[in-house]
mmCIF file of C-alpha atoms in Angstrom:
data_model
loop_
_atom_site.group_PDB
_atom_site.id
_atom_site.type_symbol
_atom_site.label_atom_id
_atom_site.label_comp_id
_atom_site.label_asym_id
_atom_site.label_seq_id
_atom_site.Cartn_x
_atom_site.Cartn_y
_atom_site.Cartn_z
ATOM 1 C CA GLY A 1 37.898 -22.360 14.611
ATOM 2 C CA ALA A 2 36.706 -21.361 11.173
ATOM 3 C CA VAL A 3 38.385 -18.396 9.517
ATOM 4 C CA VAL A 4 36.809 -15.606 7.556
ATOM 5 C CA SER A 5 38.956 -13.062 5.767
ATOM 6 C CA GLN A 6 38.152 -9.637 4.383
ATOM 7 C CA HIS A 7 40.021 -7.634 1.810
ATOM 8 C CA PRO A 8 41.016 -4.878 1.922
ATOM 9 C CA SER A 9 41.395 -4.220 5.631
ATOM 10 C CA TRP A 10 41.181 -0.499 5.018
ATOM 11 C CA VAL A 11 40.548 1.754 2.051
ATOM 12 C CA ILE A 12 40.551 5.473 1.407
ATOM 13 C CA CYS A 13 38.779 6.696 -1.685
ATOM 14 C CA LYS A 14 37.495 9.859 -3.286
ATOM 15 C CA SER A 15 33.844 10.761 -3.219
ATOM 16 C CA GLY A 16 31.999 9.336 -6.217
ATOM 17 C CA THR A 17 34.156 6.279 -6.696
ATOM 18 C CA SER A 18 33.100 2.692 -6.086
ATOM 19 C CA VAL A 19 34.757 0.372 -3.599
ATOM 20 C CA LYS A 20 34.611 -3.410 -3.561
ATOM 21 C CA ILE A 21 35.108 -5.398 -0.357
ATOM 22 C CA GLU A 22 35.656 -9.143 -0.444
ATOM 23 C CA CYS A 23 34.652 -11.636 2.213
ATOM 24 C CA ARG A 24 36.013 -15.168 2.045
ATOM 25 C CA SER A 25 35.457 -18.237 4.172
ATOM 26 C CA LEU A 26 38.864 -19.888 4.173
ATOM 27 C CA ASP A 27 38.278 -23.392 5.432
ATOM 28 C CA PHE A 28 34.567 -23.985 5.132
ATOM 29 C CA GLN A 29 31.698 -23.447 2.751
ATOM 30 C CA ALA A 30 29.079 -20.853 3.519
ATOM 31 C CA THR A 31 25.731 -20.734 1.771
ATOM 32 C CA THR A 32 24.890 -17.648 3.777
ATOM 33 C CA MET A 33 27.044 -14.619 4.464
ATOM 34 C CA PHE A 34 26.046 -11.450 6.262
ATOM 35 C CA TRP A 35 27.224 -7.862 5.866
ATOM 36 C CA TYR A 36 27.254 -5.529 8.842
ATOM 37 C CA ARG A 37 28.141 -1.926 9.343
ATOM 38 C CA GLN A 38 29.387 -0.421 12.571
ATOM 39 C CA PHE A 39 29.621 3.248 13.447
ATOM 40 C CA PRO A 40 31.880 4.359 16.304
ATOM 41 C CA LYS A 41 30.583 3.208 19.676
ATOM 42 C CA GLN A 42 27.508 1.735 18.054
ATOM 43 C CA SER A 43 26.181 -1.741 17.561
ATOM 44 C CA LEU A 44 26.734 -3.892 14.517
ATOM 45 C CA MET A 45 23.882 -3.176 12.148
ATOM 46 C CA LEU A 46 22.951 -5.889 9.700
ATOM 47 C CA MET A 47 22.856 -4.494 6.186
ATOM 48 C CA ALA A 48 22.023 -7.568 4.147
ATOM 49 C CA THR A 49 21.987 -11.325 4.014
ATOM 50 C CA SER A 50 23.837 -12.811 1.082
ATOM 51 C CA ASN A 51 22.817 -16.224 -0.217
ATOM 52 C CA GLU A 52 24.966 -18.135 -2.675
ATOM 53 C CA GLY A 53 23.448 -18.148 -6.125
ATOM 54 C CA SER A 54 20.552 -15.855 -5.344
ATOM 55 C CA LYS A 55 19.792 -12.223 -4.688
ATOM 56 C CA ALA A 56 20.737 -10.685 -1.389
ATOM 57 C CA THR A 57 18.105 -9.750 1.154
ATOM 58 C CA TYR A 58 18.504 -6.179 2.346
ATOM 59 C CA GLU A 59 17.442 -4.782 5.677
ATOM 60 C CA GLN A 60 15.000 -1.937 5.822
ATOM 61 C CA GLY A 61 16.627 1.374 5.035
ATOM 62 C CA VAL A 62 19.613 -0.108 3.179
ATOM 63 C CA GLU A 63 19.782 0.937 -0.473
ATOM 64 C CA LYS A 64 20.389 -2.133 -2.594
ATOM 65 C CA ASP A 65 21.484 -0.061 -5.572
ATOM 66 C CA LYS A 66 24.104 1.608 -3.439
ATOM 67 C CA PHE A 67 25.394 -1.485 -1.677
ATOM 68 C CA LEU A 68 25.704 -4.189 -4.311
ATOM 69 C CA ILE A 69 26.189 -7.694 -2.983
ATOM 70 C CA ASN A 70 27.339 -10.675 -4.995
ATOM 71 C CA HIS A 71 27.665 -14.175 -3.541
ATOM 72 C CA ALA A 72 29.070 -16.031 -6.525
ATOM 73 C CA SER A 73 30.489 -19.057 -4.736
ATOM 74 C CA LEU A 74 30.258 -20.894 -1.447
ATOM 75 C CA THR A 75 33.398 -19.172 -0.199
ATOM 76 C CA LEU A 76 33.156 -15.632 -1.536
ATOM 77 C CA SER A 77 30.787 -12.715 -1.137
ATOM 78 C CA THR A 78 31.520 -9.165 -2.257
ATOM 79 C CA LEU A 79 30.063 -5.853 -1.170
ATOM 80 C CA THR A 80 30.444 -2.938 -3.571
ATOM 81 C CA VAL A 81 29.771 0.541 -2.271
ATOM 82 C CA THR A 82 28.808 2.436 -5.412
ATOM 83 C CA SER A 83 29.382 6.171 -5.824
ATOM 84 C CA ALA A 84 30.696 6.384 -2.295
ATOM 85 C CA HIS A 85 30.154 9.550 -0.264
ATOM 86 C CA PRO A 86 31.671 10.683 3.036
ATOM 87 C CA GLU A 87 28.605 9.465 4.945
ATOM 88 C CA ASP A 88 29.413 5.935 3.753
ATOM 89 C CA SER A 89 32.603 6.021 5.787
ATOM 90 C CA SER A 90 32.298 3.255 8.319
ATOM 91 C CA PHE A 91 33.579 -0.115 9.482
ATOM 92 C CA TYR A 92 32.149 -2.932 7.383
ATOM 93 C CA ILE A 93 32.206 -6.466 8.745
ATOM 94 C CA CYS A 94 31.124 -9.684 7.111
ATOM 95 C CA SER A 95 30.248 -12.991 8.685
ATOM 96 C CA ALA A 96 29.776 -16.436 7.249
ATOM 97 C CA ARG A 97 27.693 -19.330 8.404
ATOM 98 C CA ASP A 98 29.367 -22.727 8.327
ATOM 99 C CA LEU A 99 27.299 -25.288 6.413
ATOM 100 C CA ARG A 100 28.475 -28.000 8.760
ATOM 101 C CA SER A 101 27.242 -26.241 11.902
ATOM 102 C CA PRO A 102 24.039 -27.776 13.159
ATOM 103 C CA TRP A 103 21.504 -25.476 14.692
ATOM 104 C CA GLY A 104 22.220 -24.915 18.332
ATOM 105 C CA GLN A 105 25.930 -24.376 17.961
ATOM 106 C CA GLU A 106 27.853 -21.270 17.146
ATOM 107 C CA THR A 107 27.131 -20.661 13.539
ATOM 108 C CA GLN A 108 28.536 -17.363 12.412
ATOM 109 C CA TYR A 109 32.189 -16.534 12.050
ATOM 110 C CA PHE A 110 33.175 -12.918 11.572
ATOM 111 C CA GLY A 111 35.794 -11.369 9.371
ATOM 112 C CA PRO A 112 38.266 -8.800 10.699
ATOM 113 C CA GLY A 113 36.401 -5.893 9.140
ATOM 114 C CA THR A 114 37.174 -3.243 6.519
ATOM 115 C CA ARG A 115 37.599 0.399 7.427
ATOM 116 C CA LEU A 116 36.300 2.666 4.644
ATOM 117 C CA LEU A 117 37.083 6.359 4.560
ATOM 118 C CA VAL A 118 35.540 8.428 1.796
ATOM 119 C CA LEU A 119 37.081 11.842 1.279
ATOM 120 C CA ASP B 1 12.866 -0.301 18.091
ATOM 121 C CA GLN B 2 15.871 -1.944 19.676
ATOM 122 C CA GLN B 3 15.156 -5.618 20.224
ATOM 123 C CA VAL B 4 18.387 -6.388 22.072
ATOM 124 C CA LYS B 5 19.500 -3.961 24.741
ATOM 125 C CA GLN B 6 22.685 -3.657 26.710
ATOM 126 C CA ASN B 7 21.910 -0.832 29.078
ATOM 127 C CA SER B 8 25.377 -0.474 30.544
ATOM 128 C CA PRO B 9 27.750 1.108 28.034
ATOM 129 C CA SER B 10 30.713 0.392 30.271
ATOM 130 C CA LEU B 11 31.816 -1.681 33.253
ATOM 131 C CA SER B 12 35.006 -1.544 35.272
ATOM 132 C CA VAL B 13 36.154 -4.352 37.585
ATOM 133 C CA GLN B 14 39.281 -5.351 39.435
ATOM 134 C CA GLU B 15 41.395 -8.247 38.272
ATOM 135 C CA GLY B 16 40.317 -11.478 39.939
ATOM 136 C CA ARG B 17 36.782 -10.288 40.620
ATOM 137 C CA ILE B 18 33.633 -11.281 38.780
ATOM 138 C CA SER B 19 32.418 -9.343 35.749
ATOM 139 C CA ILE B 20 28.686 -9.468 35.064
ATOM 140 C CA LEU B 21 27.448 -8.195 31.734
ATOM 141 C CA ASN B 22 23.715 -7.880 31.211
ATOM 142 C CA CYS B 23 21.477 -8.061 28.183
ATOM 143 C CA ASP B 24 17.721 -7.727 27.744
ATOM 144 C CA TYR B 25 15.611 -8.577 24.723
ATOM 145 C CA THR B 26 12.066 -7.839 23.700
ATOM 146 C CA ASN B 27 11.296 -10.422 21.035
ATOM 147 C CA SER B 28 10.104 -13.616 22.699
ATOM 148 C CA MET B 29 10.657 -15.492 19.434
ATOM 149 C CA PHE B 30 14.434 -15.322 19.776
ATOM 150 C CA ASP B 31 15.648 -18.852 20.435
ATOM 151 C CA TYR B 32 19.410 -18.661 20.491
ATOM 152 C CA PHE B 33 21.688 -16.172 22.196
ATOM 153 C CA LEU B 34 25.374 -15.461 21.777
ATOM 154 C CA TRP B 35 28.060 -13.325 23.335
ATOM 155 C CA TYR B 36 30.867 -11.865 21.245
ATOM 156 C CA LYS B 37 34.033 -10.091 22.294
ATOM 157 C CA LYS B 38 35.377 -7.313 20.113
ATOM 158 C CA TYR B 39 38.530 -5.260 20.025
ATOM 159 C CA PRO B 40 38.667 -1.932 18.155
ATOM 160 C CA ALA B 41 39.051 -2.271 14.385
ATOM 161 C CA GLU B 42 38.579 -6.031 14.530
ATOM 162 C CA GLY B 43 35.674 -8.356 13.867
ATOM 163 C CA PRO B 44 33.761 -9.902 16.774
ATOM 164 C CA THR B 45 35.013 -13.158 18.234
ATOM 165 C CA PHE B 46 32.534 -15.721 19.438
ATOM 166 C CA LEU B 47 32.649 -16.422 23.180
ATOM 167 C CA ILE B 48 29.720 -18.495 24.308
ATOM 168 C CA SER B 49 26.133 -19.199 23.400
ATOM 169 C CA ILE B 50 22.961 -20.587 24.885
ATOM 170 C CA SER B 51 19.847 -22.123 23.447
ATOM 171 C CA SER B 52 16.460 -21.015 24.710
ATOM 172 C CA ILE B 53 15.822 -24.511 26.063
ATOM 173 C CA LYS B 54 18.585 -24.058 28.618
ATOM 174 C CA ASP B 55 19.082 -21.609 31.463
ATOM 175 C CA LYS B 56 22.820 -21.912 31.895
ATOM 176 C CA ASN B 57 25.877 -22.694 29.828
ATOM 177 C CA GLU B 58 29.415 -22.732 31.127
ATOM 178 C CA ASP B 59 32.755 -22.685 29.332
ATOM 179 C CA GLY B 60 35.810 -22.183 31.493
ATOM 180 C CA ARG B 61 35.716 -18.743 33.063
ATOM 181 C CA PHE B 62 32.612 -17.779 31.087
ATOM 182 C CA THR B 63 29.061 -18.610 32.089
ATOM 183 C CA VAL B 64 25.916 -17.391 30.395
ATOM 184 C CA PHE B 65 22.598 -17.381 32.216
ATOM 185 C CA LEU B 66 19.237 -17.093 30.503
ATOM 186 C CA ASN B 67 16.001 -16.055 32.191
ATOM 187 C CA LYS B 68 13.339 -16.470 29.541
ATOM 188 C CA SER B 69 10.468 -15.181 31.642
ATOM 189 C CA ALA B 70 12.359 -11.944 32.240
ATOM 190 C CA LYS B 71 13.811 -11.902 28.721
ATOM 191 C CA HIS B 72 17.193 -11.370 30.265
ATOM 192 C CA LEU B 73 20.587 -12.938 29.890
ATOM 193 C CA SER B 74 23.892 -12.288 31.525
ATOM 194 C CA LEU B 75 27.516 -13.177 30.979
ATOM 195 C CA HIS B 76 29.657 -13.903 34.016
ATOM 196 C CA ILE B 77 33.426 -13.854 33.768
ATOM 197 C CA VAL B 78 35.284 -15.141 36.787
ATOM 198 C CA PRO B 79 38.004 -14.508 37.602
ATOM 199 C CA SER B 80 38.320 -11.442 35.410
ATOM 200 C CA GLN B 81 41.679 -10.828 33.758
ATOM 201 C CA PRO B 82 43.132 -7.667 32.181
ATOM 202 C CA GLY B 83 43.082 -9.443 28.806
ATOM 203 C CA ASP B 84 39.308 -9.616 29.070
ATOM 204 C CA SER B 85 39.135 -5.852 28.533
ATOM 205 C CA ALA B 86 37.132 -5.369 25.338
ATOM 206 C CA VAL B 87 33.644 -4.556 24.107
ATOM 207 C CA TYR B 88 31.181 -7.378 24.665
ATOM 208 C CA PHE B 89 28.177 -7.732 22.389
ATOM 209 C CA CYS B 90 25.081 -9.709 23.157
ATOM 210 C CA ALA B 91 23.308 -11.117 20.102
ATOM 211 C CA ALA B 92 20.030 -12.929 19.589
ATOM 212 C CA GLU B 93 19.053 -15.225 16.786
ATOM 213 C CA LEU B 94 15.712 -16.141 15.322
ATOM 214 C CA SER B 95 16.411 -19.439 13.661
ATOM 215 C CA SER B 96 13.193 -20.156 11.825
ATOM 216 C CA GLY B 97 12.566 -18.437 8.500
ATOM 217 C CA SER B 98 15.133 -15.730 9.102
ATOM 218 C CA ASN B 99 18.309 -17.142 7.631
ATOM 219 C CA TYR B 100 19.814 -17.177 11.123
ATOM 220 C CA LYS B 101 19.977 -13.415 11.288
ATOM 221 C CA LEU B 102 21.660 -12.004 14.384
ATOM 222 C CA THR B 103 20.397 -8.933 16.189
ATOM 223 C CA PHE B 104 23.072 -7.232 18.273
ATOM 224 C CA GLY B 105 22.977 -5.040 21.329
ATOM 225 C CA LYS B 106 25.063 -1.858 21.453
ATOM 226 C CA GLY B 107 27.810 -3.479 23.451
ATOM 227 C CA THR B 108 29.374 -2.994 26.878
ATOM 228 C CA LEU B 109 32.965 -1.872 27.261
ATOM 229 C CA LEU B 110 34.577 -3.986 29.966
ATOM 230 C CA THR B 111 37.745 -2.713 31.607
ATOM 231 C CA VAL B 112 39.564 -5.054 33.949
ATOM 232 C CA ASN B 113 42.052 -3.186 36.094
ATOM 233 C CA PRO B 114 45.228 -4.925 37.294
#
C-alpha cells in the first residue's frame, strides 16, 4: 500500500521554540493532506486540511497562527508549531489522500506520527 | 457534539472467538465508513471500508456491516487472534464539498487473550 512518512518521529523542545514536522507521501502524489492531533486515550482530532498550492483549512478552535501549515508540493506538507508551550505536547499524525484513488475506495494513508514534548 | 461514537472503550475476547466492535453516527450525510487499527505511538492502519450504498463488506477475517436506518456499523473479526489486539477506530467520511474529511470515534481497545 501507499506509504506516508513523518519526520521527526519524536521531538523534545523548550517552551517558546518552534517545531517543524514534515509529512511526505513516498510513492504517490497527494493534493490533499490532513493533520491530526491525538491526546492519550482520545480520538484523532482533525486540526486542518492542507491543499497543495493553497491555504490550509483549519478546524474550529485550531489557531492558524500557532499551527502553520505549508503544502508546497504534491508530496510534502509541513506543520510548524510556533512558540510551543507544554499544552501543545501531543501526538501529531498526518495523512495523505492518493490522487489515483477513486471515490469509494480507501483514500487516506496515515503517517507513523510525531510525538512532541514541550518542556 | 460527537458525530461518531464508539461507546465501548474496551473489549476482551478469547482467541478463536468472534470480536464485534460497534460504532454509531449521528450525521446522516456521511456516505463512506472506514475502520482503522492503531498501535500505541503509531499512525492508524486502514482495515476495511464500506460505502453507504452497501450493507456488508468482507475481507478475509474482517467484515463490516452497515445499518443506515439505525446509523450503526460494526466490525466483526473472526476468528480473533492475539495479533489483533490494538485500538480500533471507526471513521466516517462526507465526500461532497468536504475535501474527504474523516471524523473519528474515540476508539475501542481490543484485547484478544490466548
